[in-house]
Amino acid sequence: TPARPPAPAAPGPSMPAGDEVRLYLNLGRKDSASTQDVLALFAEVGVDLAAVSVDLMNTHTYVNLGIAQAGKATLGLSGREHRGRRLVCEPARPRR
């Protein structure tokens, strides 16, 4: 019988486009956060996101957004509290 081709790798978090920045937010599903919660937090600081740009993980979230909005988001969200958790929003580190 012919060999089967390897199964495709599971999709990982989406990477930002050339004119975007990937941000890390220390809020995830374990914090009872939803994609809608993340969208609302960014909206509160004046940053409008598309749901497709949010990768909600168990312990954190990655968000892809335009370079101009990234500074506004990091300044507006870092240090803020959400349900008793102090938020950290910063540029994501490159994958290892």
PDB file of C-alpha atoms in Angstrom:
ATOM      1  CA  THR A   1       0.000   0.000   0.000  1.00  0.00           C
ATOM      2  CA  PRO A   2       1.253   3.535  -0.704  1.00  0.00           C
ATOM      3  CA  ALA A   3       2.551   5.567   2.215  1.00  0.00           C
ATOM      4  CA  ARG A   4       0.182   8.155   3.578  1.00  0.00           C
ATOM      5  CA  PRO A   5       1.304  11.776   3.514  1.00  0.00           C
ATOM      6  CA  PRO A   6       1.975  13.213   6.965  1.00  0.00           C
ATOM      7  CA  ALA A   7      -0.959  14.855   8.680  1.00  0.00           C
ATOM      8  CA  PRO A   8      -0.840  18.633   8.627  1.00  0.00           C
ATOM      9  CA  ALA A   9       0.396  20.243  11.813  1.00  0.00           C
ATOM     10  CA  ALA A  10      -2.225  21.627  14.140  1.00  0.00           C
ATOM     11  CA  PRO A  11      -2.767  25.302  13.425  1.00  0.00           C
ATOM     12  CA  GLY A  12      -0.949  27.565  15.821  1.00  0.00           C
ATOM     13  CA  PRO A  13      -1.693  31.127  16.787  1.00  0.00           C
ATOM     14  CA  SER A  14      -1.978  33.368  13.764  1.00  0.00           C
ATOM     15  CA  MET A  15       1.012  35.541  13.078  1.00  0.00           C
ATOM     16  CA  PRO A  16       0.710  39.276  12.442  1.00  0.00           C
ATOM     17  CA  ALA A  17       0.750  40.753   8.963  1.00  0.00           C
ATOM     18  CA  GLY A  18       3.661  42.974   7.927  1.00  0.00           C
ATOM     19  CA  ASP A  19       2.019  46.173   9.205  1.00  0.00           C
ATOM     20  CA  GLU A  20       0.873  44.631  12.493  1.00  0.00           C
ATOM     21  CA  VAL A  21       2.312  43.983  15.936  1.00  0.00           C
ATOM     22  CA  ARG A  22       1.614  40.909  18.067  1.00  0.00           C
ATOM     23  CA  LEU A  23       0.835  41.761  21.688  1.00  0.00           C
ATOM     24  CA  TYR A  24       0.778  39.520  24.747  1.00  0.00           C
ATOM     25  CA  LEU A  25      -1.948  39.985  27.381  1.00  0.00           C
ATOM     26  CA  ASN A  26      -1.746  38.010  30.635  1.00  0.00           C
ATOM     27  CA  LEU A  27      -5.439  37.124  30.617  1.00  0.00           C
ATOM     28  CA  GLY A  28      -6.777  33.779  29.407  1.00  0.00           C
ATOM     29  CA  ARG A  29      -9.447  31.125  29.756  1.00  0.00           C
ATOM     30  CA  LYS A  30      -8.237  30.164  33.257  1.00  0.00           C
ATOM     31  CA  ASP A  31      -9.188  33.714  34.270  1.00  0.00           C
ATOM     32  CA  SER A  32     -12.709  33.070  32.900  1.00  0.00           C
ATOM     33  CA  ALA A  33     -11.942  35.439  30.030  1.00  0.00           C
ATOM     34  CA  SER A  34     -13.626  35.144  26.658  1.00  0.00           C
ATOM     35  CA  THR A  35     -12.777  36.649  23.297  1.00  0.00           C
ATOM     36  CA  GLN A  36     -15.596  39.130  23.903  1.00  0.00           C
ATOM     37  CA  ASP A  37     -13.983  40.162  27.230  1.00  0.00           C
ATOM     38  CA  VAL A  38     -10.688  40.836  25.451  1.00  0.00           C
ATOM     39  CA  LEU A  39     -12.424  42.808  22.698  1.00  0.00           C
ATOM     40  CA  ALA A  40     -14.253  44.873  25.349  1.00  0.00           C
ATOM     41  CA  LEU A  41     -11.023  45.623  27.263  1.00  0.00           C
ATOM     42  CA  PHE A  42      -9.318  46.893  24.118  1.00  0.00           C
ATOM     43  CA  ALA A  43     -12.428  48.913  23.168  1.00  0.00           C
ATOM     44  CA  GLU A  44     -12.370  50.588  26.610  1.00  0.00           C
ATOM     45  CA  VAL A  45      -8.938  52.038  25.805  1.00  0.00           C
ATOM     46  CA  GLY A  46      -9.995  53.102  22.307  1.00  0.00           C
ATOM     47  CA  VAL A  47      -8.607  50.183  20.289  1.00  0.00           C
ATOM     48  CA  ASP A  48     -11.041  48.423  17.966  1.00  0.00           C
ATOM     49  CA  LEU A  49     -10.109  44.799  17.215  1.00  0.00           C
ATOM     50  CA  ALA A  50     -11.499  42.163  14.928  1.00  0.00           C
ATOM     51  CA  ALA A  51     -12.274  38.893  16.718  1.00  0.00           C
ATOM     52  CA  VAL A  52     -10.075  37.040  14.216  1.00  0.00           C
ATOM     53  CA  SER A  53      -7.027  38.910  15.528  1.00  0.00           C
ATOM     54  CA  VAL A  54      -7.453  37.458  19.060  1.00  0.00           C
ATOM     55  CA  ASP A  55      -5.826  34.135  20.044  1.00  0.00           C
ATOM     56  CA  LEU A  56      -7.261  33.296  23.480  1.00  0.00           C
ATOM     57  CA  MET A  57      -5.150  30.680  25.265  1.00  0.00           C
ATOM     58  CA  ASN A  58      -5.479  29.073  28.706  1.00  0.00           C
ATOM     59  CA  THR A  59      -3.235  31.498  30.593  1.00  0.00           C
ATOM     60  CA  HIS A  60      -2.831  34.420  28.195  1.00  0.00           C
ATOM     61  CA  THR A  61      -3.977  35.997  24.947  1.00  0.00           C
ATOM     62  CA  TYR A  62      -2.183  37.119  21.802  1.00  0.00           C
ATOM     63  CA  VAL A  63      -3.606  40.010  19.810  1.00  0.00           C
ATOM     64  CA  ASN A  64      -2.537  41.214  16.373  1.00  0.00           C
ATOM     65  CA  LEU A  65      -3.150  44.878  15.656  1.00  0.00           C
ATOM     66  CA  GLY A  66      -1.794  47.777  13.677  1.00  0.00           C
ATOM     67  CA  ILE A  67       1.444  49.386  14.764  1.00  0.00           C
ATOM     68  CA  ALA A  68      -0.272  52.714  15.476  1.00  0.00           C
ATOM     69  CA  GLN A  69      -2.726  51.046  17.881  1.00  0.00           C
ATOM     70  CA  ALA A  70      -0.154  48.891  19.714  1.00  0.00           C
ATOM     71  CA  GLY A  71       1.282  51.698  21.847  1.00  0.00           C
ATOM     72  CA  LYS A  72      -2.180  52.913  22.761  1.00  0.00           C
ATOM     73  CA  ALA A  73      -3.182  49.394  23.830  1.00  0.00           C
ATOM     74  CA  THR A  74      -0.064  48.701  25.906  1.00  0.00           C
ATOM     75  CA  LEU A  75      -0.278  52.047  27.710  1.00  0.00           C
ATOM     76  CA  GLY A  76      -4.014  51.752  28.291  1.00  0.00           C
ATOM     77  CA  LEU A  77      -4.087  48.155  29.504  1.00  0.00           C
ATOM     78  CA  SER A  78      -0.814  47.618  31.399  1.00  0.00           C
ATOM     79  CA  GLY A  79      -1.326  48.041  35.114  1.00  0.00           C
ATOM     80  CA  ARG A  80      -5.097  48.072  34.806  1.00  0.00           C
ATOM     81  CA  GLU A  81      -7.139  45.593  36.842  1.00  0.00           C
ATOM     82  CA  HIS A  82      -9.677  43.156  35.421  1.00  0.00           C
ATOM     83  CA  ARG A  83     -11.615  40.997  37.886  1.00  0.00           C
ATOM     84  CA  GLY A  84      -8.883  41.442  40.487  1.00  0.00           C
ATOM     85  CA  ARG A  85      -6.006  40.635  38.112  1.00  0.00           C
ATOM     86  CA  ARG A  86      -3.416  43.282  37.256  1.00  0.00           C
ATOM     87  CA  LEU A  87      -2.989  43.233  33.497  1.00  0.00           C
ATOM     88  CA  VAL A  88       0.268  43.132  31.566  1.00  0.00           C
ATOM     89  CA  CYS A  89       0.078  44.054  27.890  1.00  0.00           C
ATOM     90  CA  GLU A  90       3.362  44.102  25.983  1.00  0.00           C
ATOM     91  CA  PRO A  91       4.861  43.110  22.640  1.00  0.00           C
ATOM     92  CA  ALA A  92       4.919  39.326  22.347  1.00  0.00           C
ATOM     93  CA  ARG A  93       8.294  37.633  22.394  1.00  0.00           C
ATOM     94  CA  PRO A  94       9.290  35.728  19.254  1.00  0.00           C
ATOM     95  CA  ARG A  95       8.566  31.996  19.254  1.00  0.00           C
ATOM     96  CA  ARG A  96      11.532  29.850  20.258  1.00  0.00           C
TER      97      ARG A  96
END
